[in-house]
Amino acid sequence: MTLAATPLDLADPAVVADPYPTFARARAQAPVQWDAGLGMWLAFTHAEANAVLRDRRLGRIWRDKAPAERFGQFNLIHRNAILEMEPPEHTRLRRLISTAFARGHVERLRPWVQELADGLVDQLVARSGGSTPVDVLSGMSEELPVAVIAELLGVPSADRPLLRPWSNAIVKMYEYGRTTAVEDDAERAAAEFVAYLRELAAERRRTPGEDLLTHLVTVRDSEGDRLTEDELVTTCILLLNAGHEATVNVSGNGLLALLEHPAELQRLRDDPALLPTAIEELMRFDSPLQLFERTATADVEIGGVTVAQGQKIAALLGSANRDPRVFTDPDNLDVGRTDNPHISFGAGVHFCIGAPLARVELQASFGALLSRTSSLELGARPQRRPEFVMRGLADLPVVLTA
């Protein structure tokens, strides 16, 4: 076992602010390295990170947080989550929920999502008036994906402000070096979220609707199988957390990247047909999820090292997406980049089930920002969230001109 000469200090504010120089040094040193501080192997290159995500001997093996009595609800919503399962349980759950996220079904939502995005941008423009900085993150990036997934699930409008704080508290548990307060907040949020969804699911059983929650309550597969109560609740929480956290962060990170690269922003204004390609480039350029763990179920050789059974290895998605062996000029933002095999949505059996919906939301929000403004300018230096794994901004002040 070789210690990494370039350890990844996730508590270093400089690494949180810009991890990409550290990644570049690490890639030049070795594709896979042991990090003693994290107690796991790290895959820095595209080939090795992709292999980590695809090798069936490297699984998502959930182990309950201890002590069990302290993390009862947090453990419940992960023990039953598709993201923390391997086949055959993963296959069964994915089959039951995947129909709701089929590409054709999601595409039918596009006009409604676009209308929602247009309205949010119009409100931002009215508040900014071409002179006052307004926070695009809270005014649109957070609003849009939460509204979409809440609408899909059938969460009443009055309850929707509850969802983002619950989700935000839960995902902070995925970071390293957590405080006791962060852990307590995550468990409390999980308990409140579970209780809320149990009540909402019971209501859908009594009074079915046309929403995704009704579908999940009633769906059966070809073998007559259906979701258990805990699987139902867990799936709804996962869809909300995963279904909006990444989209929020791509919106913030991506818009900041465009504002810092005005030539690329103007290029996109001049040629709106580049928008789908640009969204993929924004996801590659500053990945919303930086690290994804796997556990070896057998000895596995990756990048010239042996990951022993029971050891963890993480794919560093942001590093892989800047690998110069795969991407030409990887540190340059290129909204017309067509050769772009980024892995921001993952790969293999855990490829993001909500990827089609995320693309619709991102194309709608960036499309609205471009089509309904004549100018976008950074109003002040944005604050970045202090977490490493979920990479995002705390705010994004922008001056918008109609």
Coordinates of C-alpha atoms in Angstrom, one line a residue:
M1 CA 0.0 0.0 0.0
T2 CA 1.5 3.4 -1.1
L3 CA 0.7 6.6 0.8
A4 CA -0.4 9.5 -1.4
A5 CA 2.3 12.1 -1.8
T6 CA -0.6 14.6 -2.6
P7 CA -3.1 13.9 0.2
L8 CA -6.5 15.4 -0.2
D9 CA -7.2 17.7 2.7
L10 CA -10.9 18.2 2.6
A11 CA -10.8 20.7 5.4
D12 CA -8.4 23.0 3.5
P13 CA -10.5 26.0 2.4
A14 CA -8.2 26.3 -0.7
V15 CA -9.1 22.8 -1.8
V16 CA -12.8 23.4 -1.2
A17 CA -12.6 26.7 -3.2
D18 CA -10.7 25.1 -6.1
P19 CA -9.8 21.4 -5.9
Y20 CA -8.7 21.2 -9.6
P21 CA -5.0 22.1 -9.2
T22 CA -4.7 19.5 -6.4
F23 CA -6.4 16.9 -8.7
A24 CA -4.0 17.8 -11.6
R25 CA -0.9 17.2 -9.3
A26 CA -2.4 13.9 -8.1
R27 CA -3.2 12.6 -11.7
A28 CA 0.4 13.3 -12.7
Q29 CA 1.6 11.3 -9.8
A30 CA -0.5 8.1 -10.0
P31 CA -4.0 7.2 -11.2
V32 CA -5.0 5.6 -7.9
Q33 CA -3.6 6.5 -4.5
W34 CA -4.1 5.7 -0.9
D35 CA -5.3 8.5 1.3
A36 CA -4.5 7.7 5.0
G37 CA -6.6 10.6 6.3
L38 CA -9.8 9.3 4.5
G39 CA -8.9 5.6 5.0
M40 CA -9.6 4.8 1.3
W41 CA -8.2 4.6 -2.2
L42 CA -8.9 7.5 -4.5
A43 CA -9.2 7.2 -8.3
F44 CA -8.1 10.5 -9.9
T45 CA -8.1 9.7 -13.6
H46 CA -11.0 9.2 -16.0
A47 CA -10.2 5.6 -16.9
E48 CA -9.8 4.5 -13.3
A49 CA -12.8 6.5 -11.9
N50 CA -15.0 5.1 -14.7
A51 CA -13.7 1.6 -13.8
V52 CA -14.6 2.2 -10.1
L53 CA -18.2 3.1 -11.1
R54 CA -18.6 0.1 -13.5
D55 CA -16.8 -2.8 -11.9
R56 CA -19.4 -5.1 -10.3
R57 CA -16.9 -6.2 -7.7
L58 CA -17.0 -2.7 -6.3
G59 CA -20.4 -2.2 -4.7
R60 CA -22.5 0.3 -2.8
I61 CA -22.5 -1.5 0.6
W62 CA -24.5 0.4 3.2
R63 CA -23.5 0.1 6.8
D64 CA -25.7 1.7 9.4
K65 CA -24.3 4.7 11.2
A66 CA -23.6 3.9 14.9
P67 CA -25.0 4.1 17.5
A68 CA -28.2 2.7 15.9
E69 CA -30.5 4.4 18.4
R70 CA -29.0 7.8 17.5
F71 CA -29.3 7.4 13.7
G72 CA -32.5 5.4 13.4
Q73 CA -34.3 7.4 10.7
F74 CA -31.1 8.4 8.8
N75 CA -30.2 4.7 8.6
L76 CA -33.8 3.8 7.5
I77 CA -33.7 6.1 4.5
H78 CA -30.4 4.7 3.3
R79 CA -30.8 1.0 4.1
N80 CA -33.8 1.0 1.7
A81 CA -32.3 3.3 -0.9
I82 CA -31.7 2.2 -4.5
L83 CA -28.4 4.2 -4.4
E84 CA -27.1 2.0 -1.5
M85 CA -28.1 -1.4 -3.0
E86 CA -26.6 -3.9 -5.4
P87 CA -28.4 -6.4 -7.6
P88 CA -30.7 -8.2 -7.3
E89 CA -32.4 -5.8 -4.8
H90 CA -31.2 -2.8 -6.8
T91 CA -32.6 -4.3 -10.1
R92 CA -36.0 -4.8 -8.5
L93 CA -36.3 -1.3 -7.1
R94 CA -35.0 0.4 -10.2
R95 CA -37.5 -1.5 -12.3
L96 CA -40.4 -0.3 -10.1
I97 CA -39.5 3.4 -10.2
S98 CA -37.8 3.8 -13.6
T99 CA -41.0 4.1 -15.7
A100 CA -41.7 7.5 -14.0
F101 CA -38.4 8.8 -15.3
A102 CA -38.4 7.4 -18.8
R103 CA -37.2 9.9 -21.4
G104 CA -40.5 10.3 -23.2
H105 CA -42.4 10.9 -19.9
V106 CA -39.9 13.6 -18.8
E107 CA -39.9 15.3 -22.3
R108 CA -43.6 15.8 -21.9
L109 CA -42.8 18.0 -18.9
R110 CA -40.5 20.3 -20.8
P111 CA -43.1 23.0 -21.7
W112 CA -44.3 23.2 -18.1
V113 CA -40.7 23.3 -16.7
Q114 CA -39.8 26.0 -19.3
E115 CA -42.8 28.1 -18.3
L116 CA -41.8 27.8 -14.6
A117 CA -38.2 28.8 -15.4
D118 CA -39.3 31.8 -17.5
G119 CA -41.5 33.1 -14.6
L120 CA -38.6 32.8 -12.1
V121 CA -36.2 34.6 -14.4
D122 CA -38.8 37.4 -15.0
Q123 CA -39.1 37.9 -11.2
L124 CA -35.3 38.1 -10.9
V125 CA -35.1 40.6 -13.7
A126 CA -37.9 42.8 -12.2
R127 CA -36.1 42.8 -8.8
S128 CA -32.7 43.5 -10.3
G129 CA -33.7 46.2 -12.9
G130 CA -30.3 46.1 -14.5
S131 CA -28.6 47.6 -11.4
T132 CA -29.3 45.7 -8.2
P133 CA -27.6 42.4 -7.5
V134 CA -30.1 39.5 -6.8
D135 CA -29.3 36.0 -5.6
V136 CA -30.0 33.7 -8.6
L137 CA -29.3 30.7 -6.4
S138 CA -32.2 31.3 -4.0
G139 CA -34.4 33.0 -6.6
M140 CA -34.2 30.3 -9.3
S141 CA -31.6 27.6 -8.9
E142 CA -33.1 26.2 -5.7
E143 CA -36.7 27.1 -6.6
L144 CA -37.0 25.3 -9.9
P145 CA -35.8 21.7 -9.2
V146 CA -37.6 21.6 -5.8
A147 CA -40.8 22.8 -7.5
V148 CA -40.5 20.2 -10.3
I149 CA -39.9 17.2 -8.0
A150 CA -42.5 18.4 -5.5
E151 CA -45.0 18.8 -8.4
L152 CA -44.1 15.3 -9.7
L153 CA -44.5 13.8 -6.2
G154 CA -47.7 15.7 -5.5
V155 CA -46.5 17.6 -2.5
P156 CA -49.0 20.4 -1.7
S157 CA -47.6 23.9 -2.5
A158 CA -47.9 25.0 1.2
D159 CA -45.6 22.2 2.3
R160 CA -42.8 22.7 -0.3
P161 CA -40.7 25.2 1.7
L162 CA -40.1 22.2 4.1
L163 CA -38.3 20.1 1.5
R164 CA -35.1 22.0 0.8
P165 CA -34.1 22.5 4.5
W166 CA -34.7 18.7 5.1
S167 CA -32.7 17.7 2.1
N168 CA -29.8 20.1 2.8
A169 CA -29.5 18.8 6.4
I170 CA -29.4 15.2 5.3
V171 CA -26.8 15.6 2.5
K172 CA -24.4 17.3 4.9
M173 CA -24.0 13.8 6.4
Y174 CA -22.1 12.8 3.2
E175 CA -19.2 15.1 4.1
Y176 CA -16.1 14.2 6.1
G177 CA -15.2 15.7 9.4
R178 CA -18.8 16.3 10.4
T179 CA -19.7 18.0 13.7
T180 CA -22.1 16.5 16.2
A181 CA -24.6 19.3 15.4
V182 CA -24.5 18.4 11.7
E183 CA -25.2 14.8 12.6
D184 CA -28.1 15.7 15.0
D185 CA -29.6 18.0 12.3
A186 CA -29.5 15.2 9.7
E187 CA -31.2 12.7 12.0
R188 CA -33.9 15.2 13.0
A189 CA -34.5 16.1 9.3
A190 CA -34.7 12.5 8.3
A191 CA -37.2 11.8 11.1
E192 CA -39.4 14.7 10.1
F193 CA -39.2 13.9 6.4
V194 CA -40.1 10.2 6.9
A195 CA -43.1 11.1 9.1
Y196 CA -44.3 13.6 6.6
L197 CA -44.1 11.2 3.6
R198 CA -45.8 8.4 5.5
E199 CA -48.7 10.7 6.1
L200 CA -48.7 11.8 2.5
A201 CA -48.5 8.2 1.2
A202 CA -51.5 7.3 3.4
E203 CA -53.4 10.2 1.9
R204 CA -52.6 8.9 -1.6
R205 CA -53.9 5.5 -0.8
R206 CA -57.2 7.0 0.4
T207 CA -57.4 9.5 -2.5
P208 CA -55.2 8.5 -5.5
G209 CA -54.0 11.4 -7.8
E210 CA -52.1 11.7 -11.0
D211 CA -48.8 12.2 -9.3
L212 CA -45.6 10.2 -9.0
L213 CA -46.3 9.3 -5.3
T214 CA -49.6 7.7 -6.3
H215 CA -47.7 5.8 -9.0
L216 CA -45.2 4.6 -6.4
V217 CA -48.0 3.6 -4.0
T218 CA -49.8 1.5 -6.6
V219 CA -47.1 0.3 -9.0
R220 CA -46.5 -3.4 -9.5
D221 CA -44.0 -4.9 -11.8
S222 CA -44.5 -7.9 -14.2
E223 CA -43.9 -10.3 -11.3
G224 CA -46.5 -8.6 -9.1
D225 CA -43.9 -7.1 -6.8
R226 CA -44.4 -3.7 -5.2
L227 CA -42.6 -1.2 -3.0
T228 CA -42.6 -1.8 0.8
E229 CA -43.7 1.2 2.9
D230 CA -40.0 1.9 3.9
E231 CA -38.9 1.6 0.3
L232 CA -41.6 4.0 -0.8
V233 CA -40.7 6.6 1.7
T234 CA -36.9 6.2 1.0
T235 CA -37.4 6.4 -2.7
C236 CA -39.3 9.7 -2.4
I237 CA -36.6 11.2 -0.2
L238 CA -33.9 10.0 -2.6
L239 CA -35.7 11.4 -5.6
L240 CA -35.9 14.8 -3.9
N241 CA -32.4 14.8 -2.5
A242 CA -30.6 13.5 -5.6
G243 CA -33.2 15.0 -7.9
H244 CA -32.5 18.6 -6.9
E245 CA -29.1 18.9 -5.0
A246 CA -27.1 18.2 -8.2
T247 CA -29.3 20.4 -10.3
V248 CA -29.0 23.3 -7.9
N249 CA -25.2 23.0 -7.8
V250 CA -24.9 22.7 -11.6
S251 CA -27.0 25.8 -11.9
G252 CA -24.9 27.8 -9.5
N253 CA -21.5 26.4 -10.5
G254 CA -22.4 26.6 -14.2
L255 CA -23.7 30.2 -14.2
L256 CA -20.6 31.3 -12.3
A257 CA -18.4 29.6 -14.8
L258 CA -20.2 31.4 -17.7
L259 CA -20.0 34.8 -15.9
E260 CA -16.3 34.2 -15.4
H261 CA -15.9 33.3 -19.1
P262 CA -17.8 36.1 -20.8
A263 CA -16.8 35.1 -24.3
E264 CA -18.4 31.7 -23.8
L265 CA -21.5 33.3 -22.4
Q266 CA -21.8 35.5 -25.5
R267 CA -21.1 32.5 -27.7
L268 CA -24.1 30.8 -26.1
R269 CA -26.3 33.9 -26.6
D270 CA -25.3 34.1 -30.2
D271 CA -26.1 30.4 -30.8
P272 CA -28.8 29.1 -28.5
A273 CA -28.7 25.7 -30.3
L274 CA -25.5 25.1 -28.3
L275 CA -27.5 25.0 -25.1
P276 CA -27.7 21.1 -24.7
T277 CA -24.0 20.8 -25.4
A278 CA -23.2 23.7 -23.0
I279 CA -25.1 22.0 -20.2
E280 CA -23.0 18.9 -20.5
E281 CA -19.9 21.1 -20.5
L282 CA -21.0 23.0 -17.4
M283 CA -21.5 19.6 -15.6
R284 CA -18.0 18.5 -16.7
F285 CA -16.2 21.8 -15.9
D286 CA -17.3 22.1 -12.3
S287 CA -18.8 18.8 -11.1
P288 CA -21.7 19.1 -8.6
L289 CA -20.7 15.8 -7.0
Q290 CA -17.0 15.3 -6.4
L291 CA -16.6 12.0 -4.7
F292 CA -18.5 8.7 -4.9
E293 CA -17.5 5.7 -2.8
R294 CA -17.5 2.0 -3.5
T295 CA -16.5 -1.0 -1.3
A296 CA -14.6 -4.0 -2.7
T297 CA -16.5 -7.3 -2.4
A298 CA -13.4 -9.1 -3.6
D299 CA -9.8 -8.1 -4.3
V300 CA -9.8 -5.8 -7.4
E301 CA -6.9 -4.4 -9.3
I302 CA -7.5 -0.8 -10.4
G303 CA -4.9 1.5 -11.8
G304 CA -2.0 -0.8 -10.8
V305 CA -3.0 -1.2 -7.2
T306 CA -5.0 -3.9 -5.4
V307 CA -8.1 -2.8 -3.6
A308 CA -8.5 -5.5 -1.0
Q309 CA -11.9 -7.0 -0.1
G310 CA -13.6 -4.7 2.4
Q311 CA -11.6 -1.7 1.5
K312 CA -13.2 1.5 0.1
I313 CA -12.2 3.3 -3.1
A314 CA -13.7 6.5 -4.3
A315 CA -14.1 7.9 -7.8
L316 CA -13.2 11.5 -7.8
L317 CA -15.6 12.7 -10.5
G318 CA -14.3 16.3 -10.7
S319 CA -10.8 15.1 -11.3
A320 CA -11.8 12.5 -13.9
N321 CA -13.7 15.2 -15.7
R322 CA -10.5 17.3 -16.1
D323 CA -8.3 14.4 -17.2
P324 CA -6.2 15.7 -20.2
R325 CA -6.0 12.2 -21.6
V326 CA -9.7 12.3 -22.3
F327 CA -10.6 16.0 -22.7
T328 CA -8.7 18.5 -24.9
D329 CA -7.8 21.6 -22.9
P330 CA -9.7 20.3 -19.9
D331 CA -9.3 23.4 -17.8
N332 CA -10.9 25.6 -20.5
L333 CA -14.6 26.1 -20.6
D334 CA -15.9 25.2 -24.1
V335 CA -19.7 25.4 -24.5
G336 CA -19.3 23.8 -27.9
R337 CA -17.4 20.8 -26.7
T338 CA -18.9 17.7 -28.4
D339 CA -16.4 15.0 -27.4
N340 CA -17.5 15.1 -23.7
P341 CA -17.7 11.7 -21.9
H342 CA -18.1 13.3 -18.5
I343 CA -19.1 11.1 -15.6
S344 CA -21.0 13.6 -13.5
F345 CA -24.2 11.4 -13.7
G346 CA -22.1 8.4 -12.7
A347 CA -21.9 5.2 -14.7
G348 CA -22.9 1.6 -14.6
V349 CA -25.9 0.3 -12.7
H350 CA -26.0 3.4 -10.5
F351 CA -26.1 5.8 -13.4
C352 CA -28.4 8.6 -12.3
I353 CA -32.0 7.6 -12.9
G354 CA -33.1 11.3 -13.0
A355 CA -30.6 12.4 -15.6
P356 CA -33.2 13.1 -18.3
L357 CA -35.2 15.3 -15.9
A358 CA -32.0 17.1 -14.7
R359 CA -31.2 17.9 -18.3
V360 CA -34.7 19.3 -19.0
E361 CA -34.5 21.5 -15.9
L362 CA -31.0 22.8 -16.6
Q363 CA -31.8 23.5 -20.3
A364 CA -34.9 25.4 -19.2
S365 CA -33.2 27.5 -16.5
F366 CA -30.2 28.5 -18.6
G367 CA -32.4 29.0 -21.6
A368 CA -34.6 31.4 -19.7
L369 CA -31.6 33.3 -18.3
L370 CA -30.2 33.8 -21.8
S371 CA -33.5 34.5 -23.7
R372 CA -35.1 36.8 -21.1
T373 CA -32.1 39.0 -20.4
S374 CA -29.8 41.2 -22.4
S375 CA -27.1 41.2 -19.8
L376 CA -25.9 39.1 -16.9
E377 CA -23.1 40.4 -14.7
L378 CA -21.7 39.2 -11.4
G379 CA -22.9 41.6 -8.7
A380 CA -20.5 40.5 -6.0
R381 CA -18.1 37.7 -5.2
P382 CA -20.3 34.6 -4.4
Q383 CA -19.9 32.6 -1.3
R384 CA -19.0 28.9 -1.7
R385 CA -20.5 26.3 0.5
P386 CA -17.8 24.8 2.8
E387 CA -18.5 21.2 1.8
F388 CA -16.3 19.3 -0.6
V389 CA -18.3 16.2 -1.7
M390 CA -21.4 18.2 -2.7
R391 CA -19.8 21.1 -4.5
G392 CA -21.9 24.2 -4.7
L393 CA -22.4 27.9 -3.9
A394 CA -24.2 29.5 -0.9
D395 CA -25.3 32.4 -3.0
L396 CA -24.7 33.9 -6.5
P397 CA -25.4 37.7 -6.7
V398 CA -26.1 38.7 -10.3
V399 CA -27.3 41.9 -12.0
L400 CA -29.9 41.0 -14.7
T401 CA -31.0 43.4 -17.4
A402 CA -34.2 42.8 -19.3

